[in-house]
Coordinates of C-alpha atoms in Angstrom, one line a residue:
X47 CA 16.7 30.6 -101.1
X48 CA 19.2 30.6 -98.3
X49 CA 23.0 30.6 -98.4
X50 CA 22.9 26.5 -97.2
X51 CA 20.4 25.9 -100.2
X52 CA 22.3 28.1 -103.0
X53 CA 25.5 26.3 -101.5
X54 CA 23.7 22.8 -102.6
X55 CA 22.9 24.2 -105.9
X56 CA 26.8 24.3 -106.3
X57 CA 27.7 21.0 -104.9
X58 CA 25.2 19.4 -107.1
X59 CA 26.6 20.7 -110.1
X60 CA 29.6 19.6 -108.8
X61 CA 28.4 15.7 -108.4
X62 CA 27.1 16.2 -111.6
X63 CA 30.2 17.1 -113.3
X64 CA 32.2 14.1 -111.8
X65 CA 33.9 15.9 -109.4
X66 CA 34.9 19.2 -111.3
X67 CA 33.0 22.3 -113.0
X68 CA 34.5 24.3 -115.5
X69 CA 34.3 27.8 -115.5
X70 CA 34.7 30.1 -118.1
X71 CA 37.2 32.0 -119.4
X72 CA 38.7 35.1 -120.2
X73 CA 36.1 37.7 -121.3
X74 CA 37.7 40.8 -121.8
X75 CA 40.0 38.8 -124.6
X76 CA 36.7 37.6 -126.3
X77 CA 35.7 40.6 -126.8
X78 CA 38.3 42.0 -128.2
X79 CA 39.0 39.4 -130.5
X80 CA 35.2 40.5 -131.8
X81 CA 36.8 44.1 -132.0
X82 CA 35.7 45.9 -128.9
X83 CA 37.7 48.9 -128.0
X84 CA 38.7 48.0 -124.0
X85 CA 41.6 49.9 -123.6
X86 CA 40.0 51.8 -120.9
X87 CA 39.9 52.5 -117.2
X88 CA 36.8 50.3 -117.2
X89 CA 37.8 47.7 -119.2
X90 CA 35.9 44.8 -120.1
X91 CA 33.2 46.8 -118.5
X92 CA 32.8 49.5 -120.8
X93 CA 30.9 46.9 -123.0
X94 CA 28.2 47.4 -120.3
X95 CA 28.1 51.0 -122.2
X96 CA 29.0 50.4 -125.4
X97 CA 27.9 46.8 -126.3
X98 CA 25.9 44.9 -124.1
X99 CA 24.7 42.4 -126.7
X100 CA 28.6 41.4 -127.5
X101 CA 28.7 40.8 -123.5
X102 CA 25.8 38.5 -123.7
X103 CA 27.5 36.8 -127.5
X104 CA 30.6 36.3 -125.3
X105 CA 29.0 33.9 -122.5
X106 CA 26.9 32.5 -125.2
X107 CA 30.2 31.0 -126.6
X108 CA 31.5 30.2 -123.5
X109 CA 28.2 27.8 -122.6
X110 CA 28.6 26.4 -125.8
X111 CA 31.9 25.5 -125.0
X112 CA 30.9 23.7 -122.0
X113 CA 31.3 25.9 -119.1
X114 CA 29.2 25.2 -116.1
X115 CA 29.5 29.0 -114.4
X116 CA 29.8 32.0 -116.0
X117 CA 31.3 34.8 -114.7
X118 CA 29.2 38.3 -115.3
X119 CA 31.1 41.2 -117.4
X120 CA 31.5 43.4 -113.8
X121 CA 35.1 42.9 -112.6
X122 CA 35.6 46.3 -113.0
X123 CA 32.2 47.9 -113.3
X124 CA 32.4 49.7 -109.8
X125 CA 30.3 52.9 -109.0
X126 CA 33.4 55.2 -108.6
X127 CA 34.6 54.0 -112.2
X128 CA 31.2 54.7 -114.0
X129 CA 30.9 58.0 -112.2
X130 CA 33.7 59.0 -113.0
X131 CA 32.6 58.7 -117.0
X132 CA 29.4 61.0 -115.7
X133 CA 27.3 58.6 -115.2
X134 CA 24.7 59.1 -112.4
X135 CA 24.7 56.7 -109.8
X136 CA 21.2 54.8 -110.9
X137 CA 22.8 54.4 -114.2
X138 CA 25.9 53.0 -112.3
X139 CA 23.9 51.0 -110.5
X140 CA 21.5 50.2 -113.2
X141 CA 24.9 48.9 -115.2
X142 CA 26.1 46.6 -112.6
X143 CA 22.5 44.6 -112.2
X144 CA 22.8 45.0 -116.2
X145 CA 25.6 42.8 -116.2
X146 CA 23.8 40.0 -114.3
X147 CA 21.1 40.2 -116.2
X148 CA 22.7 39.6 -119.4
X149 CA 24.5 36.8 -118.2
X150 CA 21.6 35.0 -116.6
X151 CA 19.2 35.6 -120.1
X152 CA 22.4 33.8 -121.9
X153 CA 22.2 30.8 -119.6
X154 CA 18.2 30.7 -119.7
X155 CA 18.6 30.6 -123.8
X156 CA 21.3 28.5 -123.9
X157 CA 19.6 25.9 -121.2
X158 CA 16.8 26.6 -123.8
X159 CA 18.2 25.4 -126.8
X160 CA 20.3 22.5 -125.3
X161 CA 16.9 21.2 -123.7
X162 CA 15.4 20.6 -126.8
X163 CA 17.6 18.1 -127.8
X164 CA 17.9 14.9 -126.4
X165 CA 21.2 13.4 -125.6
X166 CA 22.9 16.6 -124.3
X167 CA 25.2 16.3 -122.0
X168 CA 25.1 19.9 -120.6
X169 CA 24.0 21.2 -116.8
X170 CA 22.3 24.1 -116.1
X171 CA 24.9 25.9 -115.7
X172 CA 25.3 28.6 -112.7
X173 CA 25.9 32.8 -113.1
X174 CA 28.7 34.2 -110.5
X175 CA 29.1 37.8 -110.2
X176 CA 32.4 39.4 -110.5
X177 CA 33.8 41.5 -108.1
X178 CA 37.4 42.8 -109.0
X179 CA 39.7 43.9 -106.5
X180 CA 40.3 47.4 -105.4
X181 CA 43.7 47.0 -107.3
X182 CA 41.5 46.5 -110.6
X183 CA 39.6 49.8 -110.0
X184 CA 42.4 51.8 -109.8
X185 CA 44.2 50.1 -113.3
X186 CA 47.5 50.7 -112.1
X187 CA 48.6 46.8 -112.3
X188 CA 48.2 47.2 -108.0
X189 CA 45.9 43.6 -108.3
X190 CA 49.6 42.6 -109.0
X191 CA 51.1 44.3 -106.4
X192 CA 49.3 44.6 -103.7
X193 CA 50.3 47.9 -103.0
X194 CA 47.4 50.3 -101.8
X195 CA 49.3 52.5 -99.6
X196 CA 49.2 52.9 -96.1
X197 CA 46.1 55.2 -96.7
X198 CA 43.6 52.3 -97.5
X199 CA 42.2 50.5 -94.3
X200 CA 40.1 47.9 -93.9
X201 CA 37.3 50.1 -93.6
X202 CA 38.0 52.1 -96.7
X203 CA 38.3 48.6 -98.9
X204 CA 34.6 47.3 -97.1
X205 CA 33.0 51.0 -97.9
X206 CA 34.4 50.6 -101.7
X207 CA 33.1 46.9 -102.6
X208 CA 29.8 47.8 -99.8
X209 CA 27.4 49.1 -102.6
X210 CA 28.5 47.2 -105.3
X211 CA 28.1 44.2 -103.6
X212 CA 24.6 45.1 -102.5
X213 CA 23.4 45.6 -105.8
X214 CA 25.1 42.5 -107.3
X215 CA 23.3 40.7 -104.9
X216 CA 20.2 42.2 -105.2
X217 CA 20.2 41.4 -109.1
X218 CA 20.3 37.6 -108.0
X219 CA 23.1 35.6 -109.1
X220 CA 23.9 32.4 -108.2
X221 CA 27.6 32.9 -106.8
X222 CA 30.0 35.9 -106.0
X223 CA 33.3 35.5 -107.6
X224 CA 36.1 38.1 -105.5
X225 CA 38.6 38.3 -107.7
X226 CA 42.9 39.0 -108.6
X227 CA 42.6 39.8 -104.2
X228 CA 46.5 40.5 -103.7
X229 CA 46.2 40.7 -100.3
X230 CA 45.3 39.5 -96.8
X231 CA 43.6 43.1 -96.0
X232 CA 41.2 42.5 -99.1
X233 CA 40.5 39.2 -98.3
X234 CA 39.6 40.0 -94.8
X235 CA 37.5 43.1 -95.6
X236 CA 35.8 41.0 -98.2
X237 CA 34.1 38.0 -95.5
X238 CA 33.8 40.8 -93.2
X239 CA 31.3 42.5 -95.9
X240 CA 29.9 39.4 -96.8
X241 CA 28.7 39.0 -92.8
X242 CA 27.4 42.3 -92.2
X243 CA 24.8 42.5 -95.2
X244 CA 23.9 39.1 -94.1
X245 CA 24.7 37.6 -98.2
X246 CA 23.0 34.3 -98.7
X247 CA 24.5 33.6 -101.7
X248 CA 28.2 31.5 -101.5
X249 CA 31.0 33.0 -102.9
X250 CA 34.6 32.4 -103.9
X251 CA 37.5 34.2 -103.2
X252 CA 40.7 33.9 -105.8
X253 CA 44.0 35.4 -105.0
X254 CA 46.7 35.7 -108.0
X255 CA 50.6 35.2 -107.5
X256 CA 53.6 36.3 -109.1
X257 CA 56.0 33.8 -107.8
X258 CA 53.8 30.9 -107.3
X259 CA 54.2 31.2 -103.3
X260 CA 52.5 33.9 -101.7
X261 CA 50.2 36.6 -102.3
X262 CA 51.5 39.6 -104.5
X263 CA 51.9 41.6 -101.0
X264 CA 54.0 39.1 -99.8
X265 CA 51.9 37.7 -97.2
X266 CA 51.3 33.9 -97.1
X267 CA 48.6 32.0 -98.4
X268 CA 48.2 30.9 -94.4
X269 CA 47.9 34.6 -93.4
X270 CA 45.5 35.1 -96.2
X271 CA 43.9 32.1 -95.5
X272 CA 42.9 32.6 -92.1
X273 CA 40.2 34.9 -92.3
X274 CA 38.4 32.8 -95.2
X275 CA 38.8 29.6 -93.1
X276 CA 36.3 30.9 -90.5
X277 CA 33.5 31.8 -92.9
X278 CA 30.6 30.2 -93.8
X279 CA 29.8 32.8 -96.8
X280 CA 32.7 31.2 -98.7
X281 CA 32.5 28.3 -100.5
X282 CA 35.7 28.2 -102.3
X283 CA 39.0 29.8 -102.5
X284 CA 41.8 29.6 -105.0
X285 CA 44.0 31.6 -107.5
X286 CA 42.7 33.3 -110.5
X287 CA 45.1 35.3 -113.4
X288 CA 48.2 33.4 -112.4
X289 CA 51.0 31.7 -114.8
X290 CA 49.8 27.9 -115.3
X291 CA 53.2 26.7 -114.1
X292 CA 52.3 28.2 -110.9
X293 CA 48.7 26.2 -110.1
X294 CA 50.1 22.8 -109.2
X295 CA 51.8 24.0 -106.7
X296 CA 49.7 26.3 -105.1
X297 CA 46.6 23.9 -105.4
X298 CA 48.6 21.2 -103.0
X299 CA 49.9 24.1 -100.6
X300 CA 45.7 25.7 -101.1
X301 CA 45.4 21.8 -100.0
X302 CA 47.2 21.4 -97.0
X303 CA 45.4 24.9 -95.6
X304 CA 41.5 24.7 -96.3
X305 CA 38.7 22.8 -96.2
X306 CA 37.2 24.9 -98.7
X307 CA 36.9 23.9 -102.6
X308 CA 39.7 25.2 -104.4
X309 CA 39.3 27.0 -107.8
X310 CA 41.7 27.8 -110.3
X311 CA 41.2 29.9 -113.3
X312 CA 45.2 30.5 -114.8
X313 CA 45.8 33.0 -117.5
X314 CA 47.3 32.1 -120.9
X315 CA 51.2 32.4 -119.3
X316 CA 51.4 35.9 -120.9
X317 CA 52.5 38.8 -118.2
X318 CA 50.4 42.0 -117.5
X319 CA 52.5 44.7 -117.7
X320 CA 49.5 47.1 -115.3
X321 CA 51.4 50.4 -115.9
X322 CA 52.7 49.9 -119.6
X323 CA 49.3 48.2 -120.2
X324 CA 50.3 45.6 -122.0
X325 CA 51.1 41.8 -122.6
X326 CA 54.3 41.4 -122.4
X327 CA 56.4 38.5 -124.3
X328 CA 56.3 35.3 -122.3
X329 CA 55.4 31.7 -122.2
X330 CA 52.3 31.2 -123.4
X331 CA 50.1 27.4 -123.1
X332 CA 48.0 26.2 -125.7
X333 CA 44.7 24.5 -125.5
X334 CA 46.1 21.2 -125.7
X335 CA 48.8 22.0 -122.6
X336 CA 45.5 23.2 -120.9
X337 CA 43.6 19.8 -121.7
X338 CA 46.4 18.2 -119.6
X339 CA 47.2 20.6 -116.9
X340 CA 43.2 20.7 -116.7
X341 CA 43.5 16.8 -115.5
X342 CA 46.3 17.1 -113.2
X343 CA 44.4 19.9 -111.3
X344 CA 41.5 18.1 -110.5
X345 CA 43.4 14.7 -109.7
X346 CA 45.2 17.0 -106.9
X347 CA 41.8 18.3 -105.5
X348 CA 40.6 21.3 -107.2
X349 CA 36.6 21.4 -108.0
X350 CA 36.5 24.4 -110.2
X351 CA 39.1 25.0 -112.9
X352 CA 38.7 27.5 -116.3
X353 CA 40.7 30.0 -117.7
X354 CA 41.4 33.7 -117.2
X355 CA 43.0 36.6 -119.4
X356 CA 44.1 35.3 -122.9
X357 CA 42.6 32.1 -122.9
X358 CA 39.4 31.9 -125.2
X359 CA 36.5 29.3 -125.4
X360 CA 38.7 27.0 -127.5
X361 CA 41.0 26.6 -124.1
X362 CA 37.6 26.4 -122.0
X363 CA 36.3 23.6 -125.0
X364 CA 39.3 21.6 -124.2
X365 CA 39.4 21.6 -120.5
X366 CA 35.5 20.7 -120.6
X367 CA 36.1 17.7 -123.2
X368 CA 39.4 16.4 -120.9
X369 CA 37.7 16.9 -117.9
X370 CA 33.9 14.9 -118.7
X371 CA 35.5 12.3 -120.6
X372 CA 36.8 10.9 -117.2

């Protein structure tokens, strides 16, 4: 199936959402609240290791919560990171298509089990593969930052996301999901990837923000912007793991720049403290504050909107109820 077919796939969910899917939310918080030990370079993808039948327990409670896409456990599964736990590279590799796979036998169950009953009101919903930023590989909070060092080129960002994204792809999602990018570098090394492997399968790309303006480098969303606007690989583009405060505002200035879809996936409020590793004290939204914001951001244009760290499938339960009651 070509990039112009999967890209339909999409859309049609889209329609058939009335306007807006819902996309999951945060997965590395689910699994902790079930216990799992993340506290680790890897993350959320050390479950890829230790527990891949929590991973596939995790998106199972999302579905039932009614998301439409599900984003797969591999943010920051990268071949560097598994290596560097001695792992070989087929096992690295092996891992990464793992975390598809798991995610696509949860939505075949689920679409199972709702399928037998009649009345449901659920779509099948659609897999995206996760692709964390360069920042989120190195777990020094730089995803927040932007920060590489004058050291990391364009080239060097496309040679570290190259393989990954090969085998992602060749495991057969539906959608890529290019995550926390802080910066126009990323971003631009990221379509340029996308182009030279030829991908026929759309993607989005989410920046985050820390001041609800720019990019964590600093640059403007309309420097950042420029690169995506020309490329027929992406399908959406939008902000991921920023304050909810923030979205409003960056979803009418997303507006005014793109033609794209815009997707939003906010965090709970709480700040990531990347080199303390820890939440920090902050404002923190509820479910019900996300059942409204939820409304607001699809009335200003966005087509995709879920939650990111700290918000559970109770948050992602609400938005879907607000959001396909209307």
């Amino acid at each position: 199936m070509g990039l112009e077919k999967k890209s339909a796939l999409l859309e049609d969910l889209i329609k058939k959402c009335g306007g807006c899917a819902v996309v999951d939310g945060g997965f590395a918080t689910q699994l902790e609240n079930h216990g799992a030990a993340i506290n680790d370079p890897l993350w959320s993808a050390v479950s890829l290791i230790k527990n891949p039948e929590l991973i596939k327990r995790v998106h199972m409670e999302y579905l039932e919560a009614g998301a439409d896409i599900v984003v797969t456990s591999s943010y920051q599964a990268t071949i560097p990171g598994f290596l560097s736990r001695g792992l070989a590279i087929e096992e690295s590799e092996s891992l990464l298509q793992k975390s598809v796979q798991l995610a696509v036998e949860a939505r075949d169950r689920f679409w199972d089990k709702v399928s037998k009953v009649s009345g449901h009101s659920y779509n099948r919903a659609l897999v995206a593969a996760s692709i964390g930023s360069y920042g989120a590989y190195l777990a020094d909070g730089s995803e927040y930052s932007g920060n590489y060092g004058e050291n990391v080129s364009l080239d060097k960002l496309k040679d570290f996301h190259r393989r990954r994204l090969q085998v992602l792809v060749e495991a057969g999602p539906d959608l890529l999901a290019f995550e926390t990018i802080p910066n126009k570098l990323e971003a631009q090394a990221c379509v340029e990837l996308l182009e030279e492997e030829k991908v026929q399968i759309p993607a989005w790309i989410c920046f985050t923000s820390v001041d609800g303006e720019k990019a964590p480098s600093g640059e403007s969303f309309e420097e950042c912007l420029e690169a995506l606007n020309k490329s027929n690989n992406i399908y959406a583009v939008g902000i991921n793991c920023a304050p909810p405060q923030f979205i409003e505002n960056l979803i009418c200035k997303f507006a005014k720049l793109t033609k794209k879809a815009i997707v939003v996936y906010p965090n709970s409020g709480e700040v990531w403290d990347g080199k303390a590793k820890q939440w920090l004290p902050s404002q923190c939204f509820g479910d019900d504050e996300f059942e409204m914001f939820a409304t607001k951001w699809r009335d200003l244009g966005a087509k995709l909107i879920g939650g990111c760290c700290r918000t559970t499938p109770s948050t992602i339960k609400a938005i879907s109820k607000d959001l396909k009651r209307r």
